Coordinates of C-alpha atoms and ligand atoms in Angstrom, one line a residue:
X1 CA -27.6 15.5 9.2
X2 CA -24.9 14.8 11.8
X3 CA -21.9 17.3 11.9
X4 CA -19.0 15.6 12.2
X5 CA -16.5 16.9 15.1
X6 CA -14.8 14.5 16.3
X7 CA -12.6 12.2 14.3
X8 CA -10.9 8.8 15.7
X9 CA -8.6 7.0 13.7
X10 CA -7.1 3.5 15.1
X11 CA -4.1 2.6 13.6
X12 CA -1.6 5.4 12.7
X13 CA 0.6 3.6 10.4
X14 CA 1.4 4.4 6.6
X15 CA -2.3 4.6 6.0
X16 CA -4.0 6.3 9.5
X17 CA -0.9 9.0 10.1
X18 CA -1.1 10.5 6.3
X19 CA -4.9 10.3 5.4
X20 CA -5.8 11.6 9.0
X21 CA -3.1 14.6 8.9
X22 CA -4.7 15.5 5.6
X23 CA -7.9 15.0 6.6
X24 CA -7.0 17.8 9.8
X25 CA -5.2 19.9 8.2
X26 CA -8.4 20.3 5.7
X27 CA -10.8 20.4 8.3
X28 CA -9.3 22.9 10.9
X29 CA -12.8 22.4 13.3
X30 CA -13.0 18.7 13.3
X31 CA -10.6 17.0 15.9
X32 CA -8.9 14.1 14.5
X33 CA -6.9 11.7 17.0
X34 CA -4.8 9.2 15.5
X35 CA -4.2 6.4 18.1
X36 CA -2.0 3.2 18.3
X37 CA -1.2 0.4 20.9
X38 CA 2.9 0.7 19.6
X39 CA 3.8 3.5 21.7
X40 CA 7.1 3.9 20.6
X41 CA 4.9 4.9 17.5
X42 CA 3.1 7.7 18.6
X43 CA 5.8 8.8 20.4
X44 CA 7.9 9.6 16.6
X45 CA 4.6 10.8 15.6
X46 CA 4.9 13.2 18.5
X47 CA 8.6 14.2 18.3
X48 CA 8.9 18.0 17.7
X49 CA 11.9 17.1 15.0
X50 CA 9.3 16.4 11.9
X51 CA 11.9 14.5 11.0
X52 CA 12.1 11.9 12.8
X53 CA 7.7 10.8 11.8
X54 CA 7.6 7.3 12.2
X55 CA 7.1 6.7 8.3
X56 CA 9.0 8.9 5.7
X57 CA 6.8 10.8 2.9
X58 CA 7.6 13.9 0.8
X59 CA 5.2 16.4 2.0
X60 CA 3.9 15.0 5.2
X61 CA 6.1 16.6 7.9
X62 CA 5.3 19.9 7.2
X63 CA 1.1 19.3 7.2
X64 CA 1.7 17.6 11.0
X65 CA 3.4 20.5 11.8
X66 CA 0.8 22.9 10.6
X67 CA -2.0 20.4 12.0
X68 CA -0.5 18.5 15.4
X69 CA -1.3 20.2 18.4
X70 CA -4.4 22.7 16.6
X71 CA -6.5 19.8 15.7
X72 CA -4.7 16.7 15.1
X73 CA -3.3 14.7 18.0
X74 CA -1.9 11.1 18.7
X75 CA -2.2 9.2 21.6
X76 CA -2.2 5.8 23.3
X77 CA -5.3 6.1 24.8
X78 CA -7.6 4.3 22.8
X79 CA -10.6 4.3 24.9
X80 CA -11.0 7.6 25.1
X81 CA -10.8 8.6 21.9
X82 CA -13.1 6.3 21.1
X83 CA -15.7 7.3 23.4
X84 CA -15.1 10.9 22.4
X85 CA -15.5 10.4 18.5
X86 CA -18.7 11.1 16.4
X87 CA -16.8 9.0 13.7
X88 CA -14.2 6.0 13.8
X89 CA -11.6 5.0 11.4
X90 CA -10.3 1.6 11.1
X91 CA -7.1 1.9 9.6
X92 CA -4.9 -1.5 11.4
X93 CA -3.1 -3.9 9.3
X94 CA -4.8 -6.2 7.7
X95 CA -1.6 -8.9 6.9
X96 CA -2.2 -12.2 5.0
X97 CA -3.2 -15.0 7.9
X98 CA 0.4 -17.0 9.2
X99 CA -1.6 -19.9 10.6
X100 CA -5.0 -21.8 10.6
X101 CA -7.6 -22.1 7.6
X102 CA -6.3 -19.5 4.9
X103 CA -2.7 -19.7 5.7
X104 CA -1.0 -17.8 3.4
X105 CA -4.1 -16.6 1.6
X106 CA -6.7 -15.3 3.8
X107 CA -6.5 -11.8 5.3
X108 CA -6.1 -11.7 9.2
X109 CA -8.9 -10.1 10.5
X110 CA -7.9 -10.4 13.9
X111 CA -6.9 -6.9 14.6
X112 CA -10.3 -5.5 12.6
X113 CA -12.3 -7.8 14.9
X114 CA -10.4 -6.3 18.6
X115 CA -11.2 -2.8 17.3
X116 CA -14.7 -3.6 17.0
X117 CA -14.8 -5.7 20.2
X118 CA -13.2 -2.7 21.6
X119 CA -15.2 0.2 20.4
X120 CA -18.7 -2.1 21.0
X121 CA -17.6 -2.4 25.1
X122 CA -16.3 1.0 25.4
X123 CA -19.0 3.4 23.5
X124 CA -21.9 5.3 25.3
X125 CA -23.3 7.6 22.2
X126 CA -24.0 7.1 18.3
X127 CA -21.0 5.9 16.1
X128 CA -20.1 6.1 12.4
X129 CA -17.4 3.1 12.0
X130 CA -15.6 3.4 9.0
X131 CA -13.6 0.7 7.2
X132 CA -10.1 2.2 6.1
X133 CA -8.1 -0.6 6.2
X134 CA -8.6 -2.8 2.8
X135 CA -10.6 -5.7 3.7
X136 CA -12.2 -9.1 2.3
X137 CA -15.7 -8.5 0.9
X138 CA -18.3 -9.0 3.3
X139 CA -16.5 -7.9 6.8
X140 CA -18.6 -4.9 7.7
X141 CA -21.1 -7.7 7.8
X142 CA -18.9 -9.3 10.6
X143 CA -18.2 -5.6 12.4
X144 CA -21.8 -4.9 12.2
X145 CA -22.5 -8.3 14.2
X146 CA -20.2 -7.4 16.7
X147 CA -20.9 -4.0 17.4
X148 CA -25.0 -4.6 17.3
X149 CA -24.6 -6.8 20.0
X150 CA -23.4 -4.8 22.7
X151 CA -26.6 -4.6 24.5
X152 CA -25.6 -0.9 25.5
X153 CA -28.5 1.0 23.2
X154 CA -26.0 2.5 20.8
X155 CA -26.0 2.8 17.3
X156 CA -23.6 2.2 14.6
X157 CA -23.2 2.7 10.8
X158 CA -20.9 0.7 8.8
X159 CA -18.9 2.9 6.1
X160 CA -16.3 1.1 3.8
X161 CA -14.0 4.4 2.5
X162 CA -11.0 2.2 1.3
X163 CA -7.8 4.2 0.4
X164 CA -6.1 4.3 -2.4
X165 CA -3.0 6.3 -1.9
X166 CA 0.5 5.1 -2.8
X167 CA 3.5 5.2 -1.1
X168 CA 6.1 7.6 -1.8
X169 CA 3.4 9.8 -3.3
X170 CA 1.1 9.7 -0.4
X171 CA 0.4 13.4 0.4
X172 CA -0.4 14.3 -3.2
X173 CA -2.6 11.3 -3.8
X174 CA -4.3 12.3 -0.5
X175 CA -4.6 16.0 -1.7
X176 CA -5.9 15.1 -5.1
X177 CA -7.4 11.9 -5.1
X178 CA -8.9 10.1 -8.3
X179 CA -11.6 9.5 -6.6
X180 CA -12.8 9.0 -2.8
X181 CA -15.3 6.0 -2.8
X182 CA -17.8 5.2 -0.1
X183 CA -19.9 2.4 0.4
X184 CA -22.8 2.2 2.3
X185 CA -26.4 1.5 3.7
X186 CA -27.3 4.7 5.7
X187 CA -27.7 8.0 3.5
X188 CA -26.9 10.5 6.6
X189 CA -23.8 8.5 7.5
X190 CA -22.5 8.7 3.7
X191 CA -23.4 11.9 3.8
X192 CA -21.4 13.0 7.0
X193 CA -18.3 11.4 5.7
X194 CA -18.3 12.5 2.4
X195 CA -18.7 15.8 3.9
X196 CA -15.2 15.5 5.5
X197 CA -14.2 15.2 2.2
X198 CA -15.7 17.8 0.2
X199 CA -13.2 20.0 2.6
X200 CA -11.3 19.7 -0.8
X201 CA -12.0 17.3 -3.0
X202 CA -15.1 18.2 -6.0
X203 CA -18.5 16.4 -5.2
X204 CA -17.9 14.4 -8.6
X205 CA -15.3 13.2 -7.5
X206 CA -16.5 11.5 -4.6
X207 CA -18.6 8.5 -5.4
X208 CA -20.7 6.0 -3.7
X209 CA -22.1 2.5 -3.7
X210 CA -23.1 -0.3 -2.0
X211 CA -21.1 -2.1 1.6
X212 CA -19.5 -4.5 -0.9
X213 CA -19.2 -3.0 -3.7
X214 CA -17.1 -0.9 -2.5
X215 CA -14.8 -3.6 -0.1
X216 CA -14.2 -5.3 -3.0
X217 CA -13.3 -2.5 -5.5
X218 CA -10.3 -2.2 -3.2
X219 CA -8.9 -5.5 -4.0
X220 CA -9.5 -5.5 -7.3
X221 CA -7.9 -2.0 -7.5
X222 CA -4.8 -3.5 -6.1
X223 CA -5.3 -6.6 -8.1
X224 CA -5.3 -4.6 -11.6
X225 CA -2.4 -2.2 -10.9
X226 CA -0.4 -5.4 -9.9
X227 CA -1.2 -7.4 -13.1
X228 CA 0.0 -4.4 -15.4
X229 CA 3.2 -4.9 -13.6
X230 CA 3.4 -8.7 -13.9
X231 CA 2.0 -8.2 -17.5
X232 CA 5.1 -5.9 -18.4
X233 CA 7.4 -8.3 -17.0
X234 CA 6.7 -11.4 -18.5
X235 CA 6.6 -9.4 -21.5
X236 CA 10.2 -7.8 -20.5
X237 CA 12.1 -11.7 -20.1
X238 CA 10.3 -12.4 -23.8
X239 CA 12.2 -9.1 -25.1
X240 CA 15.2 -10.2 -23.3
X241 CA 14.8 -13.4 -25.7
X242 CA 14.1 -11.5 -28.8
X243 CA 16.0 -8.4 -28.9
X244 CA 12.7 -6.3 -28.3
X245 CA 13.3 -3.0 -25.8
X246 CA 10.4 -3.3 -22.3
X247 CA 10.7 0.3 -22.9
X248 CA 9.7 0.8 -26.0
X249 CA 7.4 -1.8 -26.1
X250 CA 5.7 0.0 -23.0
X251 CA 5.8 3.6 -24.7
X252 CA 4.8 2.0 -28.1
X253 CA 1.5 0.2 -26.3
X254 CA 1.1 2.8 -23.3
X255 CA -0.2 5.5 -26.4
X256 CA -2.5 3.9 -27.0
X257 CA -5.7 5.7 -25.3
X258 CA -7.2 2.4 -24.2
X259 CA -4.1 1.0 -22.4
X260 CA -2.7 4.0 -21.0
X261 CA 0.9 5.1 -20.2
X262 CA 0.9 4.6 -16.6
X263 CA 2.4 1.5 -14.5
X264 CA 3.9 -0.1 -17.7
X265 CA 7.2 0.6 -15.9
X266 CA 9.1 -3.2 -16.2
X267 CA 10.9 -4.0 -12.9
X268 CA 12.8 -6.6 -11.0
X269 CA 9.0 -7.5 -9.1
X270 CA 6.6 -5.4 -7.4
X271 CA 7.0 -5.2 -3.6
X272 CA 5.1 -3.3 -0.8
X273 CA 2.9 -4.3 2.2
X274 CA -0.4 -4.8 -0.1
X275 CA -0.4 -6.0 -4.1
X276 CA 0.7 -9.6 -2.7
X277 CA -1.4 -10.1 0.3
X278 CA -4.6 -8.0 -1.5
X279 CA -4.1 -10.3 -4.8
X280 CA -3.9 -13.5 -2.3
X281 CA -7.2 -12.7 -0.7
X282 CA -8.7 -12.2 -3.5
X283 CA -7.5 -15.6 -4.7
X284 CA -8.9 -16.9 -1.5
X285 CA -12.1 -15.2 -1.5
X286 CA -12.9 -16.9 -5.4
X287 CA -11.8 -20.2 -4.0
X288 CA -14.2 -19.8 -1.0
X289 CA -17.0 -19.6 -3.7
X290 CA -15.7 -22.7 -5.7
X291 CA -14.5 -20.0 -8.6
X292 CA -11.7 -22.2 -9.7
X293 CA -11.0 -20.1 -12.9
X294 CA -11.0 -16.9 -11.7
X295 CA -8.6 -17.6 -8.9
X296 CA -6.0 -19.6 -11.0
X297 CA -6.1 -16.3 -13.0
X298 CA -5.1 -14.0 -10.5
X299 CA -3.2 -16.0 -8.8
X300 CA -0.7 -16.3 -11.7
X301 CA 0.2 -12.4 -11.2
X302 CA 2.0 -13.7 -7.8
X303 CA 3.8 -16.2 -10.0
X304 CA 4.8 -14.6 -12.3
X305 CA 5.9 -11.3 -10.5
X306 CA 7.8 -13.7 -7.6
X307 CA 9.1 -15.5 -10.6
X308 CA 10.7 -12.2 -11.5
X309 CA 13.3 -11.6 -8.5
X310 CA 14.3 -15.1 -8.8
X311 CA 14.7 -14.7 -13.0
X312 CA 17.0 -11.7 -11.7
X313 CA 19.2 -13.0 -8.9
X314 CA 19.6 -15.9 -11.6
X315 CA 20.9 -13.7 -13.6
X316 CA 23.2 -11.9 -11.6
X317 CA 24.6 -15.8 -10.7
X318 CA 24.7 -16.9 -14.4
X319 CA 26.5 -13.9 -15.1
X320 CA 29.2 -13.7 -12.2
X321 CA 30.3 -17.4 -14.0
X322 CA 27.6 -18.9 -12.6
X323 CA 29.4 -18.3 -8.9
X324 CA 28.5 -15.8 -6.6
X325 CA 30.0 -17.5 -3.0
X326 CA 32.6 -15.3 -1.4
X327 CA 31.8 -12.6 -4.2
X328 CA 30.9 -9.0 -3.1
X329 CA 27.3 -7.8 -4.2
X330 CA 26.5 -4.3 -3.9
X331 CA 22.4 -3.6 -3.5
X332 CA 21.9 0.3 -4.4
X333 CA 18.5 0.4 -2.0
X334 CA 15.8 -1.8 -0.1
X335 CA 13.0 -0.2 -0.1
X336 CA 9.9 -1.5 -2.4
X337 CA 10.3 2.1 -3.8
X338 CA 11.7 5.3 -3.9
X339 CA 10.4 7.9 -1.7
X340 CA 10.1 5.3 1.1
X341 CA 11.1 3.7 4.2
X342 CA 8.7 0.9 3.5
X343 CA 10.6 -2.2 2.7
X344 CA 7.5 -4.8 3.6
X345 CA 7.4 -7.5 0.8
X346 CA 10.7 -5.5 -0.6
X347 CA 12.1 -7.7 -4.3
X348 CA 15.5 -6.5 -2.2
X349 CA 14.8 -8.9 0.1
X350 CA 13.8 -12.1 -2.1
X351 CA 16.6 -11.0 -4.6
X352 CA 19.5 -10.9 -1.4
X353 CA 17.9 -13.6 0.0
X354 CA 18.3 -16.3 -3.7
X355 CA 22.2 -15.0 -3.5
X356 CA 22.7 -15.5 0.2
X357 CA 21.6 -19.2 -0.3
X358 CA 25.0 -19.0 -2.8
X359 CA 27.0 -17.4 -0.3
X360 CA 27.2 -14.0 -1.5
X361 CA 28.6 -10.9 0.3
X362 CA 25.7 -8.4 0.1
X363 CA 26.5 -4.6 0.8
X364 CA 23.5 -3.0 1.3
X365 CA 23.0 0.7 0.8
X366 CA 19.2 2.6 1.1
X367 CA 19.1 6.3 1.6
X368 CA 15.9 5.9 4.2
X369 CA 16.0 2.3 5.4
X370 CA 17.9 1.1 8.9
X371 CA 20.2 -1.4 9.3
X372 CA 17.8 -2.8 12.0
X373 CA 15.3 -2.8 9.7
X374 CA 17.1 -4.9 6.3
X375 CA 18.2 -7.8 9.0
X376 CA 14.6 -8.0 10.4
X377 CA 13.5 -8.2 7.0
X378 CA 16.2 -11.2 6.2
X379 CA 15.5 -12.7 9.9
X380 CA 12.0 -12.8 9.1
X381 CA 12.4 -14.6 6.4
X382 CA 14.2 -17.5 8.4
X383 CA 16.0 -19.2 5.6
X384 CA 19.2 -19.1 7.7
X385 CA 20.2 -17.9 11.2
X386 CA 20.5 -14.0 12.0
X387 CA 24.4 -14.9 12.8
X388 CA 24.9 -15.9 9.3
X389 CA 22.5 -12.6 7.9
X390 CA 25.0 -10.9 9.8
X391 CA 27.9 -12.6 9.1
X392 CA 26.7 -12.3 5.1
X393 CA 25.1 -8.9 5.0
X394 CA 26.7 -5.4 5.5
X395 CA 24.5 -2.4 6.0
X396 CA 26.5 0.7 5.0
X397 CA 25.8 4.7 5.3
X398 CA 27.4 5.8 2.0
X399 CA 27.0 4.8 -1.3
X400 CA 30.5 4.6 -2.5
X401 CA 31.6 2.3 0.6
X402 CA 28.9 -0.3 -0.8
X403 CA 30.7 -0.5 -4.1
X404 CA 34.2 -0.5 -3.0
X405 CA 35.9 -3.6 -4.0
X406 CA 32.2 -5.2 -5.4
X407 CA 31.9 -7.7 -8.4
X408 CA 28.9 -6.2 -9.1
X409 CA 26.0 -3.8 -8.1
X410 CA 22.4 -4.4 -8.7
X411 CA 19.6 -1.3 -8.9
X412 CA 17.0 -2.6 -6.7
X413 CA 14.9 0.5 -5.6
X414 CA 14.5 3.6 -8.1
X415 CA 15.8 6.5 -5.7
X416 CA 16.6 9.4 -8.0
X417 CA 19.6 10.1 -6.2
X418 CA 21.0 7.4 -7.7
X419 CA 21.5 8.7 -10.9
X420 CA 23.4 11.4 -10.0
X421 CA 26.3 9.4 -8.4
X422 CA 30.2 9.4 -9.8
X423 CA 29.9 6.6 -11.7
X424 CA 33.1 7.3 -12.9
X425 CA 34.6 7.1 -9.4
X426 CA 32.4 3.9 -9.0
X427 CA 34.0 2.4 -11.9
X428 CA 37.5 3.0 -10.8
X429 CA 36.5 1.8 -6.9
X430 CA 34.8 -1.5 -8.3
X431 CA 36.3 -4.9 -9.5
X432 CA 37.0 -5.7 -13.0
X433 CA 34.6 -6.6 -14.8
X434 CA 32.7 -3.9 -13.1
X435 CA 29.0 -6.0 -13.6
X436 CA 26.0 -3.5 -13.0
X437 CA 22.8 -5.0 -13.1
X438 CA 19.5 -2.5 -13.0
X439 CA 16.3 -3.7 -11.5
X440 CA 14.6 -0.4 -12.2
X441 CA 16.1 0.1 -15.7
X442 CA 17.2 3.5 -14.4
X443 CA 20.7 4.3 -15.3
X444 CA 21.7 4.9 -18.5
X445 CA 23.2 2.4 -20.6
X446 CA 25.6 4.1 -23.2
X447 CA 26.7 6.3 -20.8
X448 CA 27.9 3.2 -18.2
X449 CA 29.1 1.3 -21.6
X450 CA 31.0 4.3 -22.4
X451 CA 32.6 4.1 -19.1
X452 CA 33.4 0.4 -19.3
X453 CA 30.6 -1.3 -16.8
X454 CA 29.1 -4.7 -18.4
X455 CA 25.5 -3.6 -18.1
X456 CA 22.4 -5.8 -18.1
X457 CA 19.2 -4.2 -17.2
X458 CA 15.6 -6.4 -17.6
X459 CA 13.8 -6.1 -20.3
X460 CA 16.9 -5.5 -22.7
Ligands
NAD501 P1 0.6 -0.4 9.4 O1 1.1 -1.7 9.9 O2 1.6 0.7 8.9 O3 -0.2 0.3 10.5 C1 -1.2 -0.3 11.3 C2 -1.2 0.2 12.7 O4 -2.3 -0.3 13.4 C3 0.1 -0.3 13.5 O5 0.8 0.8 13.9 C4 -0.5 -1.1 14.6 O6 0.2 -1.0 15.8 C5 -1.9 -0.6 14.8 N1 -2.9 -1.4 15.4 C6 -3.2 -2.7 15.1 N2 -4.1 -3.2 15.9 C7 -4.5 -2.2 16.7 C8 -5.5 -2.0 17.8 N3 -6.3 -3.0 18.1 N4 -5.6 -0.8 18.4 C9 -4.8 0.2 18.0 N5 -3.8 0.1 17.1 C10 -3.7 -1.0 16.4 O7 -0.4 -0.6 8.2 P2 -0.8 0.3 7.0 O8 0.2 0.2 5.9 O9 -1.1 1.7 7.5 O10 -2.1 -0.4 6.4 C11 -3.3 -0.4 7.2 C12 -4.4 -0.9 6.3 O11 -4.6 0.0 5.1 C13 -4.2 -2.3 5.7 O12 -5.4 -2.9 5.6 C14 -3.7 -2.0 4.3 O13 -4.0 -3.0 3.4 C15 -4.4 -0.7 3.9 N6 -3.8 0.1 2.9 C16 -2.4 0.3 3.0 C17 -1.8 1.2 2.1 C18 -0.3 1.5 2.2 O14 0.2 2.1 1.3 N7 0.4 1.0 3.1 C19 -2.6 1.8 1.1 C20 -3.9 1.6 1.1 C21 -4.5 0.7 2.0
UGA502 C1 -0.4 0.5 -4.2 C2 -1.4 1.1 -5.1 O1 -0.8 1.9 -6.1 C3 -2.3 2.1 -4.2 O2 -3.3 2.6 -5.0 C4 -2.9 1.3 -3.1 O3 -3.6 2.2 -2.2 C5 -1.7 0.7 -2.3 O4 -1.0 -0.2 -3.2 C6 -2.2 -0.2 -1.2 O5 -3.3 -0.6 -1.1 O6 -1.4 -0.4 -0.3 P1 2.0 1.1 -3.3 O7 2.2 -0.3 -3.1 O8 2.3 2.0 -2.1 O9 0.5 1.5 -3.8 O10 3.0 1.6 -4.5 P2 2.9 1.4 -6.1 O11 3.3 2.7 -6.7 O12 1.6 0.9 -6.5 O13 4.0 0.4 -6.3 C7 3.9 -1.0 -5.9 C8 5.0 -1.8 -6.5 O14 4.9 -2.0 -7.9 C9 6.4 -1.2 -6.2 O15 7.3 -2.2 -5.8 C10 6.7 -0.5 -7.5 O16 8.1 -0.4 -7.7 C11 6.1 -1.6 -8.5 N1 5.8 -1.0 -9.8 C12 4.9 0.0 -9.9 C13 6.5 -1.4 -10.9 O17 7.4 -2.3 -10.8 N2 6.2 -0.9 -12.1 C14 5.3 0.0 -12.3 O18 5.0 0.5 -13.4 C15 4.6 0.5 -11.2

């Protein structure tokens, strides 16, 4: 059995920095070195002030703390860690493809493949390879090409360990997973990993099958959690139309044992870096094999869910007297959640960016996300020129500033702190009608009624 004591993980974004400071911190004698080509990157991951970590997670500055510098270390260098590991991580960015055959669809394997390319011309001993980032089915068949014909005598196993954690909640998914699942062909290899594991989490716990099995469990993971979203939301614009609560149509289903209470929670559209690009692979992959059926399916779970932010910033229009140019907006957060600075595939951004075609005034206000970062997220979507996102959007560093003066204020992220704000003082600061509009359903309605806001929130 090979003893694992040296860990490499490439990539040491939202995925590589938390799983491999967990993984260190519950394996005090196995080295872990998280590495990345961004060096500004590894330098935040470095930074003695925990708070300044490149990515923001509840939990996660104190385990670097305890781990960096004992066993867990980032660095630039690639190569060496690479040549110094028993056992590789993948863990890049896998985005949807922006050009070529699979545009918009396909995954972009083109970061997987340099790793590989990498780790085949720079490795002189035996190599476990592991697959963290979430992948199509069938690439360890690629990296296995690539690394087995190096010509240098070494060996490599393939592992596929996807991860499962979610933003916001990273660290305690990490620390008490559902499950950890493996897929593989070599029993030591398996074995070796799942070792790394068992630092903490029960044998049952951890589970294994085949190479594709378990690439593919990944997407449809994804793929399921993102269709109970889009399921509650179309029901939430049909209780809009019929007086029904989302809510309580959510708790009334959610009891039962067989459905479940969790991710029934209707929204203005589910964001983040991977439901929308794991669902369009998926689509892609089905299409590949002429599975016209099955990728219509889950391809209506986009629709619908980018149908949602649109069905919302129409709403906010309709409602402003179906005029929003000139008007001030307030946006209460960006991120695609709370309890993070991720704002990748953010609703903020689609919503802001339907009203911006009208001319709106958008304040923006997000306890954790930069300025920089909400007019690179507009910019990027190049639907006008970063002037005019400029000229359009202000970014603010207080809540009450945002509403100053607004028409209205739309929820767009669920931050708690939210909740707790004056809304008296709010009410008094805003225009008349004070229009709040709740994209996380997560103020209170009889309590803003009571202090004269015109409330809509979806799925009432
Ligand atoms: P990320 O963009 O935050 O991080 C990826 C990092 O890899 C970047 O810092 C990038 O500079 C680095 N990188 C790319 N190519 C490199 C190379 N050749 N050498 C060294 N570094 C390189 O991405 P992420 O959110 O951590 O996601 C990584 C993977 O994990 C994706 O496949 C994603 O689908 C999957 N995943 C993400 C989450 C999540 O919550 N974000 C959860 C589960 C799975
Ligand atoms: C999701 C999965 O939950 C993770 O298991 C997976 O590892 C990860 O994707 C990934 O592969 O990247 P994440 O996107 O970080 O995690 O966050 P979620 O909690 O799943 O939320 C995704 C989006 O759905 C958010 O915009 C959230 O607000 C929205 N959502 C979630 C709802 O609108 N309603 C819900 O009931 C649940």
């Amino acid at each position: 059995m090979k003893n694992i004591k040296k860990i490499t993980c490439i990539g040491a974004g939202y995925v590589g920095g938390p799983t491999m400071a967990v993984i260190a911190q519950k394996n005090p004698d196995i080295t872990v070195t998280v590495v990345d080509l961004n060096e500004a990157r590894i330098d935040a991951w470095n930074d003695e002030d925990a708070s300044k970590l490149p990515i923001y997670e509840p939990g996660l500055d104190a385990i670097v703390t305890e781990a960096r510098g004992r066993n867990l270390f980032f660095s630039t260098d690639v190569e060496r860690a690479i040549v110094e590991a028993d056992m590789i991580f993948i863990s890049v960015n896998t985005p949807t493809k922006t050009y070529g055959k699979g545009k918009g669809q396909a995954a972009d394997l083109k970061f997987i493949e340099l790793c590989a390319r990498q780790i085949a011309a720079v490795a002189t001993s035996d190599k476990i390879v592991v697959e963290k980032s979430t992948l199509p089915v069938r690439t360890a068949e690629a990296l296995k090409s690539i690394l087995d014909h190096t010509g240098n005598g070494v060996n490599f196993h393939i592992l596929s360990n996807p991860e499962f954690l979610a933003e916001g909640t990273a660290v305690a998914d990490l620390q008490n997973p559902d499950r950890v699942l493996i897929g593989g062909e070599d029993a030591e290899a398996i074995e070796a990993l799942a070792q790394v594991y068992e630092a903490w989490v029960p044998r049952e716990r951890i589970i294994t099958t085949n190479l594709w099995s378990s690439e593919l469990s990944k997407l449809v993971a994804n793929a399921f959690l993102a269709q109970r979203v889009s399921s509650i939301n179309a029901i939430s614009e049909l209780c809009e139309a019929t007086g029904a609560n989302v809510d309580e149509v959510a708790r009334a289903i959610g009891l039962d044992s067989r459905i479940g209470p969790k991710f029934l929670k209707a929204s203005v559209g589910f964001g983040g870096s991977c439901f929308q690009k794991d669902i369009l692979n998926l689509v892609y992959i089905a299409r590949s094999y002429n599975l016209k059926a099955v990728a219509d399916y889950w391809e209506q779970v986009i629709i619908l869910n980018d149908h949602q932010k649109t069905r919302f910033a129409e709403q906010i229009i309709k409602t402003l007297y179906n005029t929003v140019n000139g008007k001030k907006i307030a946006f209460l957060g960006w991120a695609f959640k709370k309890d993070t600075n991720d704002t990748r595939e953010s609703a903020a951004i689609y919503v802001a960016d339907y009203l911006l075609e009208e001319e709106a005034n958008i304040v923006v206000y997000d306890p954790k996300v930069s300025s920089d970062q909400i007019y690179r997220d507009l910019d990027y979507l190049g639907t006008r020129s970063p002037a005019d996102n400029r000229r359009l959007v202000t970014v603010v560093n207080e809540p009450y500033e945002a509403v100053d003066e607004a028409h209205a204020l739309a929820v767009l992220t669920e931050w708690d702190e939210f909740k707790a704000y004056d809304w008296q003082r709010i009410k008094e600061v805003m225009k008349k009608p004070s229009f709040v509009f709740d994209g996380r359903k997560l103020l209170n309605r009889s309590f803003l009624e009571s202090l004269g806001f015109v409330y809509y929130a979806i799925g009432e």
